[in-house]
mmCIF file with all atom_site columns, C-alpha atoms in Angstrom:
data_model
loop_
_atom_site.group_PDB
_atom_site.id
_atom_site.type_symbol
_atom_site.label_atom_id
_atom_site.label_alt_id
_atom_site.label_comp_id
_atom_site.label_asym_id
_atom_site.label_entity_id
_atom_site.label_seq_id
_atom_site.pdbx_PDB_ins_code
_atom_site.Cartn_x
_atom_site.Cartn_y
_atom_site.Cartn_z
_atom_site.occupancy
_atom_site.B_iso_or_equiv
_atom_site.pdbx_formal_charge
_atom_site.auth_seq_id
_atom_site.auth_comp_id
_atom_site.auth_asym_id
_atom_site.auth_atom_id
_atom_site.pdbx_PDB_model_num
ATOM 1   C CA . LYS J 1 1   ? 10.976  3.692   -2.873 1.00 0.00 ? 30  LYS J CA 1
ATOM 2   C CA . SER J 1 2   ? 7.990   4.552   -0.730 1.00 0.00 ? 31  SER J CA 1
ATOM 3   C CA . MET J 1 3   ? 4.604   3.098   -1.555 1.00 0.00 ? 32  MET J CA 1
ATOM 4   C CA . GLY J 1 4   ? 3.150   6.433   -0.514 1.00 0.00 ? 33  GLY J CA 1
ATOM 5   C CA . SER J 1 5   ? 1.654   5.155   2.718  1.00 0.00 ? 34  SER J CA 1
ATOM 6   C CA . LYS J 1 6   ? 2.325   6.689   6.082  1.00 0.00 ? 35  LYS J CA 1
ATOM 7   C CA . TRP J 1 7   ? 0.918   5.751   9.432  1.00 0.00 ? 36  TRP J CA 1
ATOM 8   C CA . ASN J 1 8   ? -0.982  8.770   10.635 1.00 0.00 ? 37  ASN J CA 1
ATOM 9   C CA . ILE J 1 9   ? -3.158  8.218   13.663 1.00 0.00 ? 38  ILE J CA 1
ATOM 10  C CA . ASP J 1 10  ? -6.312  10.303  13.847 1.00 0.00 ? 39  ASP J CA 1
ATOM 11  C CA . LEU J 1 11  ? -6.708  10.367  17.615 1.00 0.00 ? 40  LEU J CA 1
ATOM 12  C CA . SER J 1 12  ? -10.001 12.232  17.441 1.00 0.00 ? 41  SER J CA 1
ATOM 13  C CA . THR J 1 13  ? -11.770 9.088   16.169 1.00 0.00 ? 42  THR J CA 1
ATOM 14  C CA . MET J 1 14  ? -10.414 6.813   18.891 1.00 0.00 ? 43  MET J CA 1
ATOM 15  C CA . PRO J 1 15  ? -12.012 6.085   22.254 1.00 0.00 ? 44  PRO J CA 1
ATOM 16  C CA . ASP J 1 16  ? -10.830 8.333   25.102 1.00 0.00 ? 45  ASP J CA 1
ATOM 17  C CA . LYS J 1 17  ? -8.557  5.632   26.539 1.00 0.00 ? 46  LYS J CA 1
ATOM 18  C CA . ALA J 1 18  ? -6.736  5.301   23.219 1.00 0.00 ? 47  ALA J CA 1
ATOM 19  C CA . ASN J 1 19  ? -6.653  9.054   22.681 1.00 0.00 ? 48  ASN J CA 1
ATOM 20  C CA . ASP J 1 20  ? -3.149  9.166   24.108 1.00 0.00 ? 49  ASP J CA 1
ATOM 21  C CA . SER J 1 21  ? -0.512  9.156   21.361 1.00 0.00 ? 50  SER J CA 1
ATOM 22  C CA . ARG J 1 22  ? 1.728   7.073   23.645 1.00 0.00 ? 51  ARG J CA 1
ATOM 23  C CA . MET J 1 23  ? -0.729  4.157   23.695 1.00 0.00 ? 52  MET J CA 1
ATOM 24  C CA . PRO J 1 24  ? 0.618   2.232   20.646 1.00 0.00 ? 53  PRO J CA 1
ATOM 25  C CA . ALA J 1 25  ? 4.180   2.409   21.989 1.00 0.00 ? 54  ALA J CA 1
ATOM 26  C CA . PHE J 1 26  ? 3.020   1.339   25.455 1.00 0.00 ? 55  PHE J CA 1
ATOM 27  C CA . THR J 1 27  ? 1.196   -1.640  23.958 1.00 0.00 ? 56  THR J CA 1
ATOM 28  C CA . VAL J 1 28  ? 4.223   -2.789  21.919 1.00 0.00 ? 57  VAL J CA 1
ATOM 29  C CA . LYS J 1 29  ? 6.519   -2.460  24.947 1.00 0.00 ? 58  LYS J CA 1
ATOM 30  C CA . LYS J 1 30  ? 4.123   -4.358  27.176 1.00 0.00 ? 59  LYS J CA 1
ATOM 31  C CA . MET J 1 31  ? 3.499   -7.123  24.642 1.00 0.00 ? 60  MET J CA 1
ATOM 32  C CA . LEU J 1 32  ? 7.080   -7.395  23.300 1.00 0.00 ? 61  LEU J CA 1
ATOM 33  C CA . PRO J 1 33  ? 7.858   -10.847 24.785 1.00 0.00 ? 62  PRO J CA 1
ATOM 34  C CA . GLU J 1 34  ? 4.559   -12.226 23.482 1.00 0.00 ? 63  GLU J CA 1
ATOM 35  C CA . TYR J 1 35  ? 5.093   -10.755 20.005 1.00 0.00 ? 64  TYR J CA 1
ATOM 36  C CA . VAL J 1 36  ? 8.643   -12.127 19.855 1.00 0.00 ? 65  VAL J CA 1
ATOM 37  C CA . TRP J 1 37  ? 7.543   -15.570 21.060 1.00 0.00 ? 66  TRP J CA 1
ATOM 38  C CA . ASP J 1 38  ? 4.657   -15.674 18.555 1.00 0.00 ? 67  ASP J CA 1
ATOM 39  C CA . ILE J 1 39  ? 7.030   -14.908 15.681 1.00 0.00 ? 68  ILE J CA 1
ATOM 40  C CA . VAL J 1 40  ? 9.826   -17.320 16.631 1.00 0.00 ? 69  VAL J CA 1
ATOM 41  C CA . HIS J 1 41  ? 7.315   -20.051 17.523 1.00 0.00 ? 70  HIS J CA 1
ATOM 42  C CA . LEU J 1 42  ? 5.868   -19.812 14.007 1.00 0.00 ? 71  LEU J CA 1
ATOM 43  C CA . GLU J 1 43  ? 9.411   -20.314 12.683 1.00 0.00 ? 72  GLU J CA 1
ATOM 44  C CA . GLY J 1 44  ? 9.834   -23.500 14.717 1.00 0.00 ? 73  GLY J CA 1
ATOM 45  C CA . ASN J 1 45  ? 12.148  -22.018 17.334 1.00 0.00 ? 74  ASN J CA 1
ATOM 46  C CA . PRO J 1 46  ? 12.130  -24.228 20.472 1.00 0.00 ? 75  PRO J CA 1
ATOM 47  C CA . TYR J 1 47  ? 12.184  -21.301 22.942 1.00 0.00 ? 76  TYR J CA 1
ATOM 48  C CA . THR J 1 48  ? 9.190   -21.368 25.263 1.00 0.00 ? 77  THR J CA 1
ATOM 49  C CA . PHE J 1 49  ? 7.384   -18.167 26.192 1.00 0.00 ? 78  PHE J CA 1
ATOM 50  C CA . VAL J 1 50  ? 9.156   -18.186 29.577 1.00 0.00 ? 79  VAL J CA 1
ATOM 51  C CA . ASP J 1 51  ? 12.512  -18.723 27.818 1.00 0.00 ? 80  ASP J CA 1
ATOM 52  C CA . VAL J 1 52  ? 11.818  -15.672 25.629 1.00 0.00 ? 81  VAL J CA 1
ATOM 53  C CA . GLN J 1 53  ? 10.867  -13.563 28.647 1.00 0.00 ? 82  GLN J CA 1
ATOM 54  C CA . THR J 1 54  ? 14.044  -14.657 30.429 1.00 0.00 ? 83  THR J CA 1
ATOM 55  C CA . LEU J 1 55  ? 16.302  -13.921 27.447 1.00 0.00 ? 84  LEU J CA 1
ATOM 56  C CA . LEU J 1 56  ? 14.696  -10.523 26.829 1.00 0.00 ? 85  LEU J CA 1
ATOM 57  C CA . SER J 1 57  ? 15.251  -9.627  30.464 1.00 0.00 ? 86  SER J CA 1
ATOM 58  C CA . GLY J 1 58  ? 18.990  -10.178 29.952 1.00 0.00 ? 87  GLY J CA 1
ATOM 59  C CA . THR J 1 59  ? 19.565  -13.722 31.200 1.00 0.00 ? 88  THR J CA 1
ATOM 60  C CA . THR J 1 60  ? 20.711  -16.455 28.843 1.00 0.00 ? 89  THR J CA 1
ATOM 61  C CA . VAL J 1 61  ? 18.761  -19.684 28.732 1.00 0.00 ? 90  VAL J CA 1
ATOM 62  C CA . GLY J 1 62  ? 20.611  -23.016 28.698 1.00 0.00 ? 91  GLY J CA 1
ATOM 63  C CA . GLY J 1 63  ? 19.813  -25.880 26.395 1.00 0.00 ? 92  GLY J CA 1
ATOM 64  C CA . HIS J 1 64  ? 19.340  -23.807 23.248 1.00 0.00 ? 93  HIS J CA 1
ATOM 65  C CA . THR J 1 65  ? 21.603  -23.238 20.273 1.00 0.00 ? 94  THR J CA 1
ATOM 66  C CA . LEU J 1 66  ? 23.204  -19.867 19.623 1.00 0.00 ? 95  LEU J CA 1
ATOM 67  C CA . PHE J 1 67  ? 21.243  -19.771 16.364 1.00 0.00 ? 96  PHE J CA 1
ATOM 68  C CA . ASP J 1 68  ? 17.904  -20.083 18.191 1.00 0.00 ? 97  ASP J CA 1
ATOM 69  C CA . GLN J 1 69  ? 18.983  -17.450 20.702 1.00 0.00 ? 98  GLN J CA 1
ATOM 70  C CA . GLN J 1 70  ? 20.005  -15.082 17.907 1.00 0.00 ? 99  GLN J CA 1
ATOM 71  C CA . LEU J 1 71  ? 16.614  -15.519 16.204 1.00 0.00 ? 100 LEU J CA 1
ATOM 72  C CA . VAL J 1 72  ? 14.888  -14.351 19.381 1.00 0.00 ? 101 VAL J CA 1
ATOM 73  C CA . LEU J 1 73  ? 17.218  -11.380 19.789 1.00 0.00 ? 102 LEU J CA 1
ATOM 74  C CA . ASN J 1 74  ? 16.848  -10.415 16.128 1.00 0.00 ? 103 ASN J CA 1
ATOM 75  C CA . GLN J 1 75  ? 13.072  -10.379 16.400 1.00 0.00 ? 104 GLN J CA 1
ATOM 76  C CA . ARG J 1 76  ? 13.394  -8.204  19.493 1.00 0.00 ? 105 ARG J CA 1
ATOM 77  C CA . ASP J 1 77  ? 15.628  -5.803  17.585 1.00 0.00 ? 106 ASP J CA 1
ATOM 78  C CA . ALA J 1 78  ? 13.219  -5.594  14.653 1.00 0.00 ? 107 ALA J CA 1
ATOM 79  C CA . LEU J 1 79  ? 10.295  -4.929  16.976 1.00 0.00 ? 108 LEU J CA 1
ATOM 80  C CA . ASN J 1 80  ? 12.329  -2.292  18.821 1.00 0.00 ? 109 ASN J CA 1
ATOM 81  C CA . LEU J 1 81  ? 12.947  -0.559  15.476 1.00 0.00 ? 110 LEU J CA 1
ATOM 82  C CA . LEU J 1 82  ? 9.222   -0.707  14.795 1.00 0.00 ? 111 LEU J CA 1
ATOM 83  C CA . LEU J 1 83  ? 8.600   0.673   18.286 1.00 0.00 ? 112 LEU J CA 1
ATOM 84  C CA . GLU J 1 84  ? 10.965  3.555   17.579 1.00 0.00 ? 113 GLU J CA 1
ATOM 85  C CA . LEU J 1 85  ? 9.069   4.360   14.376 1.00 0.00 ? 114 LEU J CA 1
ATOM 86  C CA . ILE J 1 86  ? 5.728   4.159   16.198 1.00 0.00 ? 115 ILE J CA 1
ATOM 87  C CA . THR J 1 87  ? 7.016   6.490   18.902 1.00 0.00 ? 116 THR J CA 1
ATOM 88  C CA . ASP J 1 88  ? 8.183   8.974   16.269 1.00 0.00 ? 117 ASP J CA 1
ATOM 89  C CA . ASN J 1 89  ? 4.914   8.494   14.321 1.00 0.00 ? 118 ASN J CA 1
ATOM 90  C CA . SER J 1 90  ? 7.102   8.087   11.244 1.00 0.00 ? 119 SER J CA 1
ATOM 91  C CA . ILE J 1 91  ? 6.222   4.758   9.688  1.00 0.00 ? 120 ILE J CA 1
ATOM 92  C CA . ASP J 1 92  ? 6.638   5.032   5.939  1.00 0.00 ? 121 ASP J CA 1
ATOM 93  C CA . VAL J 1 93  ? 5.485   1.728   4.484  1.00 0.00 ? 122 VAL J CA 1
ATOM 94  C CA . GLY J 1 94  ? 7.664   0.779   1.572  1.00 0.00 ? 123 GLY J CA 1
ATOM 95  C CA . LYS J 1 95  ? 10.702  -1.073  0.356  1.00 0.00 ? 124 LYS J CA 1
ATOM 96  C CA . GLU J 1 96  ? 13.104  0.855   2.620  1.00 0.00 ? 125 GLU J CA 1
ATOM 97  C CA . LEU J 1 97  ? 11.164  -0.053  5.771  1.00 0.00 ? 126 LEU J CA 1
ATOM 98  C CA . ALA J 1 98  ? 10.854  -3.690  4.702  1.00 0.00 ? 127 ALA J CA 1
ATOM 99  C CA . CYS J 1 99  ? 14.607  -3.860  4.088  1.00 0.00 ? 128 CYS J CA 1
ATOM 100 C CA . ARG J 1 100 ? 15.415  -2.187  7.419  1.00 0.00 ? 129 ARG J CA 1
ATOM 101 C CA . LEU J 1 101 ? 13.192  -4.606  9.350  1.00 0.00 ? 130 LEU J CA 1
ATOM 102 C CA . HIS J 1 102 ? 14.513  -7.617  7.430  1.00 0.00 ? 131 HIS J CA 1
ATOM 103 C CA . ALA J 1 103 ? 18.103  -6.519  8.107  1.00 0.00 ? 132 ALA J CA 1
ATOM 104 C CA . LYS J 1 104 ? 17.312  -6.660  11.839 1.00 0.00 ? 133 LYS J CA 1
ATOM 105 C CA . VAL J 1 105 ? 15.580  -10.039 11.569 1.00 0.00 ? 134 VAL J CA 1
ATOM 106 C CA . ALA J 1 106 ? 18.363  -11.642 9.521  1.00 0.00 ? 135 ALA J CA 1
ATOM 107 C CA . ALA J 1 107 ? 21.327  -10.024 11.309 1.00 0.00 ? 136 ALA J CA 1
ATOM 108 C CA . GLU J 1 108 ? 24.179  -12.412 12.023 1.00 0.00 ? 137 GLU J CA 1
ATOM 109 C CA . GLU J 1 109 ? 22.154  -15.338 10.705 1.00 0.00 ? 138 GLU J CA 1
ATOM 110 C CA . ALA J 1 110 ? 24.762  -16.601 8.239  1.00 0.00 ? 139 ALA J CA 1
ATOM 111 C CA . PRO J 1 111 ? 27.538  -17.245 10.827 1.00 0.00 ? 140 PRO J CA 1
ATOM 112 C CA . TYR J 1 112 ? 25.312  -19.764 12.633 1.00 0.00 ? 141 TYR J CA 1
ATOM 113 C CA . ARG J 1 113 ? 24.368  -21.731 9.521  1.00 0.00 ? 142 ARG J CA 1
ATOM 114 C CA . SER J 1 114 ? 26.589  -24.631 8.564  1.00 0.00 ? 143 SER J CA 1
#
């Protein structure tokens, strides 16, 4: 159930540079590796920032477990979903959004746990 909050950007109150509705999406795309690294680093994932950049560019990184790799990819997927919602200007903050994002973050986590 929605909490009744929607993300509506009033561009008229923003500085001229930020007056472009594409700016939030551009920022998320540009900062994606940093956002992903910040999140997985907080969770104790051993991937370095360069490792995250390499993995997100499509190249696997040796010396890491499949579980750690999947955590990075899951965070990317959740942020890409958020990016899609930003682009559509359709963020509806509520239980459904939280569950959708969590489903991305936790995808395929159980198979890697022993």
